[in-house]
Short mmCIF file of C-alpha atoms in Angstrom, two decimals:
data_model
loop_
_atom_site.label_atom_id
_atom_site.label_comp_id
_atom_site.label_asym_id
_atom_site.label_seq_id
_atom_site.Cartn_x
_atom_site.Cartn_y
_atom_site.Cartn_z
CA MET A 1 -112.82 -43.82 32.94
CA LYS A 2 -109.64 -46.48 31.59
CA THR A 3 -107.10 -44.60 33.15
CA ILE A 4 -103.04 -44.87 33.27
CA VAL A 5 -100.89 -44.09 36.12
CA ILE A 6 -97.88 -42.68 36.66
CA CYS A 7 -96.60 -44.64 39.84
CA SER A 8 -92.76 -44.56 40.43
CA GLY A 9 -93.46 -46.46 43.85
CA GLY A 10 -93.69 -43.45 45.99
CA LEU A 11 -95.92 -42.51 48.92
CA ASP A 12 -98.29 -40.60 46.39
CA SER A 13 -98.32 -42.81 43.29
CA VAL A 14 -98.26 -46.01 45.09
CA SER A 15 -101.80 -44.58 46.84
CA LEU A 16 -103.12 -42.94 43.66
CA ALA A 17 -102.30 -46.16 41.72
CA HIS A 18 -105.06 -48.05 44.71
CA LYS A 19 -107.46 -45.15 44.73
CA VAL A 20 -107.72 -45.31 40.63
CA ALA A 21 -107.60 -48.90 41.21
CA ALA A 22 -111.02 -48.78 44.10
CA GLU A 23 -112.71 -45.60 42.62
CA ASN A 24 -111.78 -46.25 37.68
CA THR A 25 -110.58 -48.76 35.69
CA LEU A 26 -107.15 -48.84 36.40
CA LEU A 27 -105.73 -49.92 32.87
CA ALA A 28 -101.64 -50.12 33.73
CA LEU A 29 -98.72 -48.39 35.74
CA LEU A 30 -96.05 -46.00 33.80
CA SER A 31 -93.09 -45.58 35.41
CA PHE A 32 -89.52 -44.01 34.12
CA ASP A 33 -85.63 -45.22 34.38
CA TYR A 34 -84.07 -41.35 34.42
CA GLY A 35 -81.25 -42.56 36.20
CA GLN A 36 -82.47 -41.39 39.50
CA ARG A 37 -80.06 -42.53 42.59
CA HIS A 38 -83.12 -43.75 44.43
CA LYS A 39 -83.98 -46.49 41.21
CA LYS A 40 -85.21 -49.10 44.27
CA GLU A 41 -88.10 -47.32 44.09
CA LEU A 42 -89.31 -48.94 40.78
CA ASP A 43 -88.96 -52.20 41.98
CA PHE A 44 -92.03 -51.00 44.93
CA ALA A 45 -93.91 -49.65 41.43
CA ALA A 46 -93.39 -53.32 39.97
CA ALA A 47 -94.38 -54.94 43.42
CA CYS A 48 -98.10 -52.36 43.06
CA ALA A 49 -99.13 -53.52 39.83
CA VAL A 50 -98.42 -57.21 41.33
CA ARG A 51 -100.65 -56.31 43.82
CA LEU A 52 -103.33 -54.62 41.86
CA ASN A 53 -102.96 -56.78 38.77
CA VAL A 54 -102.31 -54.66 35.70
CA PRO A 55 -99.45 -54.27 33.51
CA HIS A 56 -96.63 -52.53 34.73
CA HIS A 57 -94.89 -50.71 31.91
CA ILE A 58 -91.14 -48.77 32.62
CA ILE A 59 -90.22 -46.27 29.89
CA ASP A 60 -86.04 -46.10 29.84
CA ILE A 61 -85.73 -42.64 29.30
CA ARG A 62 -81.99 -42.30 30.66
CA ALA A 63 -80.47 -41.50 27.91
CA ILE A 64 -82.97 -37.96 28.32
CA GLY A 65 -81.84 -37.86 31.86
CA ALA A 66 -78.00 -38.08 30.92
CA HIS A 67 -78.57 -34.14 29.59
CA LEU A 68 -80.90 -33.10 32.46
CA THR A 69 -77.34 -32.65 34.70
CA GLY A 70 -77.25 -30.27 37.78
CA SER A 71 -80.04 -32.37 39.80
CA ALA A 72 -79.12 -34.16 42.81
CA LEU A 73 -80.92 -37.43 41.62
CA THR A 74 -78.67 -37.30 38.86
CA ASP A 75 -75.87 -35.99 39.43
CA ASP A 76 -72.83 -36.88 41.83
CA ILE A 77 -74.40 -33.69 43.91
CA ALA A 78 -75.49 -34.48 47.64
CA VAL A 79 -79.25 -34.37 48.11
CA PRO A 80 -79.69 -32.26 50.70
CA ASP A 81 -81.13 -32.71 54.61
CA GLY A 82 -83.84 -30.71 55.69
CA HIS A 83 -87.33 -29.27 54.74
CA TYR A 84 -89.19 -29.79 51.47
CA ALA A 85 -89.39 -26.61 50.87
CA GLU A 86 -86.15 -25.19 51.39
CA ASP A 87 -84.03 -23.07 48.50
CA THR A 88 -81.82 -26.12 48.84
CA MET A 89 -83.93 -28.17 47.97
CA LYS A 90 -84.10 -26.99 44.19
CA ALA A 91 -80.90 -29.08 43.59
CA THR A 92 -83.58 -31.88 43.50
CA VAL A 93 -85.46 -30.42 40.64
CA VAL A 94 -84.85 -32.72 37.15
CA PRO A 95 -85.54 -30.01 34.37
CA ASN A 96 -88.60 -30.75 32.72
CA ARG A 97 -88.99 -34.01 34.43
CA ASN A 98 -92.87 -33.72 34.69
CA ALA A 99 -93.67 -32.50 31.23
CA ILE A 100 -91.30 -35.13 29.27
CA MET A 101 -93.06 -38.00 31.35
CA LEU A 102 -96.44 -36.65 30.92
CA ALA A 103 -95.72 -35.49 27.63
CA ILE A 104 -94.96 -40.13 26.99
CA ALA A 105 -97.50 -40.75 28.91
CA PHE A 106 -100.45 -38.98 26.97
CA GLY A 107 -98.69 -41.11 23.57
CA VAL A 108 -99.29 -43.78 25.45
CA ALA A 109 -102.66 -43.53 26.60
CA ALA A 110 -104.02 -41.94 22.80
CA ALA A 111 -102.03 -45.91 21.76
CA GLN A 112 -103.64 -47.90 23.74
CA LYS A 113 -107.31 -45.73 23.97
CA ALA A 114 -106.82 -45.03 27.73
CA ASP A 115 -109.40 -42.23 28.81
CA ALA A 116 -106.99 -40.86 31.44
CA VAL A 117 -103.18 -40.38 33.06
CA ALA A 118 -103.49 -40.27 36.54
CA THR A 119 -99.87 -38.28 38.27
CA ALA A 120 -100.02 -37.94 42.38
CA VAL A 121 -98.58 -34.08 41.63
CA HIS A 122 -99.52 -32.33 44.75
CA GLY A 123 -99.86 -29.13 47.22
CA GLY A 124 -96.33 -29.85 49.35
CA ASP A 125 -94.48 -30.32 45.45
CA HIS A 126 -95.53 -26.72 44.54
CA PHE A 127 -93.06 -24.72 47.04
CA ILE A 128 -90.00 -26.45 44.64
CA TYR A 129 -91.10 -28.21 41.30
CA PRO A 130 -93.18 -25.69 39.02
CA ASP A 131 -94.08 -29.04 36.43
CA CYS A 132 -95.90 -29.99 40.18
CA ARG A 133 -98.63 -26.71 40.19
CA PRO A 134 -102.25 -26.50 38.92
CA GLY A 135 -101.13 -23.58 36.21
CA PHE A 136 -99.00 -26.68 34.73
CA ILE A 137 -101.08 -28.91 35.46
CA ASP A 138 -104.06 -27.01 33.42
CA ALA A 139 -101.75 -25.42 30.83
CA PHE A 140 -100.41 -29.12 29.39
CA GLN A 141 -104.07 -30.20 29.08
CA ALA A 142 -104.95 -27.32 27.05
CA MET A 143 -101.63 -28.46 25.31
CA GLN A 144 -102.50 -31.81 24.93
CA ASN A 145 -106.16 -31.38 23.84
CA HIS A 146 -104.54 -29.19 20.51
CA ALA A 147 -101.71 -32.32 20.07
CA THR A 148 -103.79 -35.45 20.27
CA GLN A 149 -107.03 -33.66 18.48
CA GLY A 150 -109.37 -35.25 15.93
CA TYR A 151 -107.57 -39.35 17.34
CA ALA A 152 -107.36 -39.16 21.25
CA ASP A 153 -109.75 -37.95 24.17
CA VAL A 154 -107.50 -38.06 27.42
CA THR A 155 -107.61 -36.30 30.42
CA LEU A 156 -105.15 -35.21 33.35
CA HIS A 157 -106.10 -36.45 36.33
CA ALA A 158 -104.40 -34.76 38.84
CA PRO A 159 -106.47 -35.50 42.14
CA TYR A 160 -104.17 -34.22 44.92
CA VAL A 161 -103.14 -31.25 42.99
CA ASN A 162 -105.35 -28.79 45.63
CA GLY A 163 -104.09 -30.83 47.98
CA SER A 164 -101.54 -32.14 50.81
CA LYS A 165 -99.26 -35.39 51.18
CA ALA A 166 -101.55 -35.68 54.29
CA ASP A 167 -104.49 -35.63 52.27
CA ILE A 168 -102.80 -38.78 49.88
CA VAL A 169 -101.64 -39.99 53.45
CA THR A 170 -105.69 -40.35 54.56
CA ASP A 171 -106.84 -41.35 50.88
CA GLY A 172 -104.31 -43.78 50.45
CA ALA A 173 -104.95 -45.70 54.45
CA ARG A 174 -108.64 -45.65 53.27
CA HIS A 175 -108.21 -47.85 49.87
CA GLY A 176 -105.83 -50.37 51.71
CA THR A 177 -102.23 -49.13 50.10
CA PRO A 178 -99.93 -50.84 52.07
CA PHE A 179 -97.31 -47.52 52.95
CA GLU A 180 -94.28 -49.85 53.90
CA GLU A 181 -94.47 -51.25 50.34
CA THR A 182 -93.85 -47.43 48.99
CA TRP A 183 -90.14 -45.81 48.73
CA SER A 184 -89.68 -41.81 48.95
CA CYS A 185 -86.17 -41.46 50.46
CA TYR A 186 -84.34 -39.41 47.35
CA LYS A 187 -80.80 -41.20 48.84
CA GLY A 188 -81.79 -44.34 47.90
CA GLY A 189 -79.87 -46.33 50.39
CA MET A 190 -81.05 -49.50 52.37
CA ARG A 191 -83.46 -47.55 54.61
CA HIS A 192 -85.33 -44.27 54.53
CA CYS A 193 -82.55 -41.56 55.65
CA GLY A 194 -85.24 -39.98 57.50
CA ARG A 195 -83.48 -36.00 56.24
CA CYS A 196 -83.70 -35.75 52.96
CA GLY A 197 -86.75 -33.25 51.71
CA THR A 198 -89.11 -36.34 51.08
CA CYS A 199 -88.39 -38.41 53.92
CA VAL A 200 -89.14 -34.92 56.17
CA GLU A 201 -92.48 -34.50 54.10
CA ARG A 202 -92.93 -37.78 54.45
CA ARG A 203 -92.91 -38.39 57.86
CA GLU A 204 -94.74 -35.49 58.51
CA ALA A 205 -97.64 -36.09 56.82
CA PHE A 206 -98.67 -39.49 58.35
CA HIS A 207 -98.39 -37.13 61.64
CA LEU A 208 -100.54 -34.36 59.77
CA ALA A 209 -103.10 -37.33 59.05
CA ALA A 210 -102.48 -38.83 62.08
CA ILE A 211 -101.71 -42.89 61.16
CA ALA A 212 -99.30 -44.51 61.56
CA ASP A 213 -96.23 -44.23 59.95
CA PRO A 214 -94.72 -47.70 59.08
CA THR A 215 -91.65 -46.50 57.59
CA ASP A 216 -88.02 -46.95 59.18
CA TYR A 217 -86.24 -44.25 59.20
CA GLU A 218 -81.74 -44.27 59.49
CA ASP A 219 -83.20 -41.18 61.43
CA ALA A 220 -86.75 -40.72 62.52
CA ASP A 221 -87.00 -37.61 64.91
CA PHE A 222 -84.97 -35.64 62.32
CA TRP A 223 -88.44 -34.01 60.70
CA LEU A 224 -89.21 -32.35 63.90
CA SER A 225 -86.60 -29.54 64.15
CA ALA A 226 -87.10 -29.65 60.26
CA THR A 227 -91.00 -28.51 60.11
CA GLY A 228 -90.54 -26.63 63.54
CA GLY A 229 -88.19 -24.53 62.08
CA PHE A 230 -89.00 -23.04 58.93
CA ALA A 231 -92.06 -21.90 57.12
CA ALA A 232 -92.39 -21.29 53.82
CA THR A 233 -94.91 -19.44 51.45
CA GLU A 234 -96.39 -22.04 48.99
CA VAL A 235 -96.29 -20.74 45.18
CA LYS A 236 -99.18 -21.37 43.12
#
């Protein structure tokens, strides 16, 4: 399949890009600038595109992002520390973000006659982010089948939607993903903080996958207390 990968520059999407490049035809990487405080992630997406020798398109939707208020990723709100499934992590929700990005990506895919759009949503996202869950993925595909009927046939490829971030790390290692060339931290500092939900999830994933984590964290041990003292029920 000729596939466009939505690539933020994070561990999940960069690993997915390497997987698609190895198993299918990687047509391009598509990134979004929505005014996120960790905009530096886009540099890692650009580096991935160079590494895989494919075009990299950055779609500027900052004007849209400015209206999606109330998120710690776009507003002057502190990014919470702790386990990625804690209720406080709802502060990192950007309303309808994936639906907006996927709709644009499907339009680009149809225009470029791509066969698929790939997204790296996974099971760890299900707790907090409703537009990462299997029901959303299935419904979005059904909606797009109607939206592009008669002129495009694009598949939504979400290979990790029922898997874990540890599965992505394992898969990424198999396909030679340079994990040190990915960015996860929502705080967007010079180093990964090690304390926000996405840093905790990243550190835990390497541990569960039994693969060395090359990431430089400001607090490399916080994940132990964050994951050890918290349990959550996954939302399907």
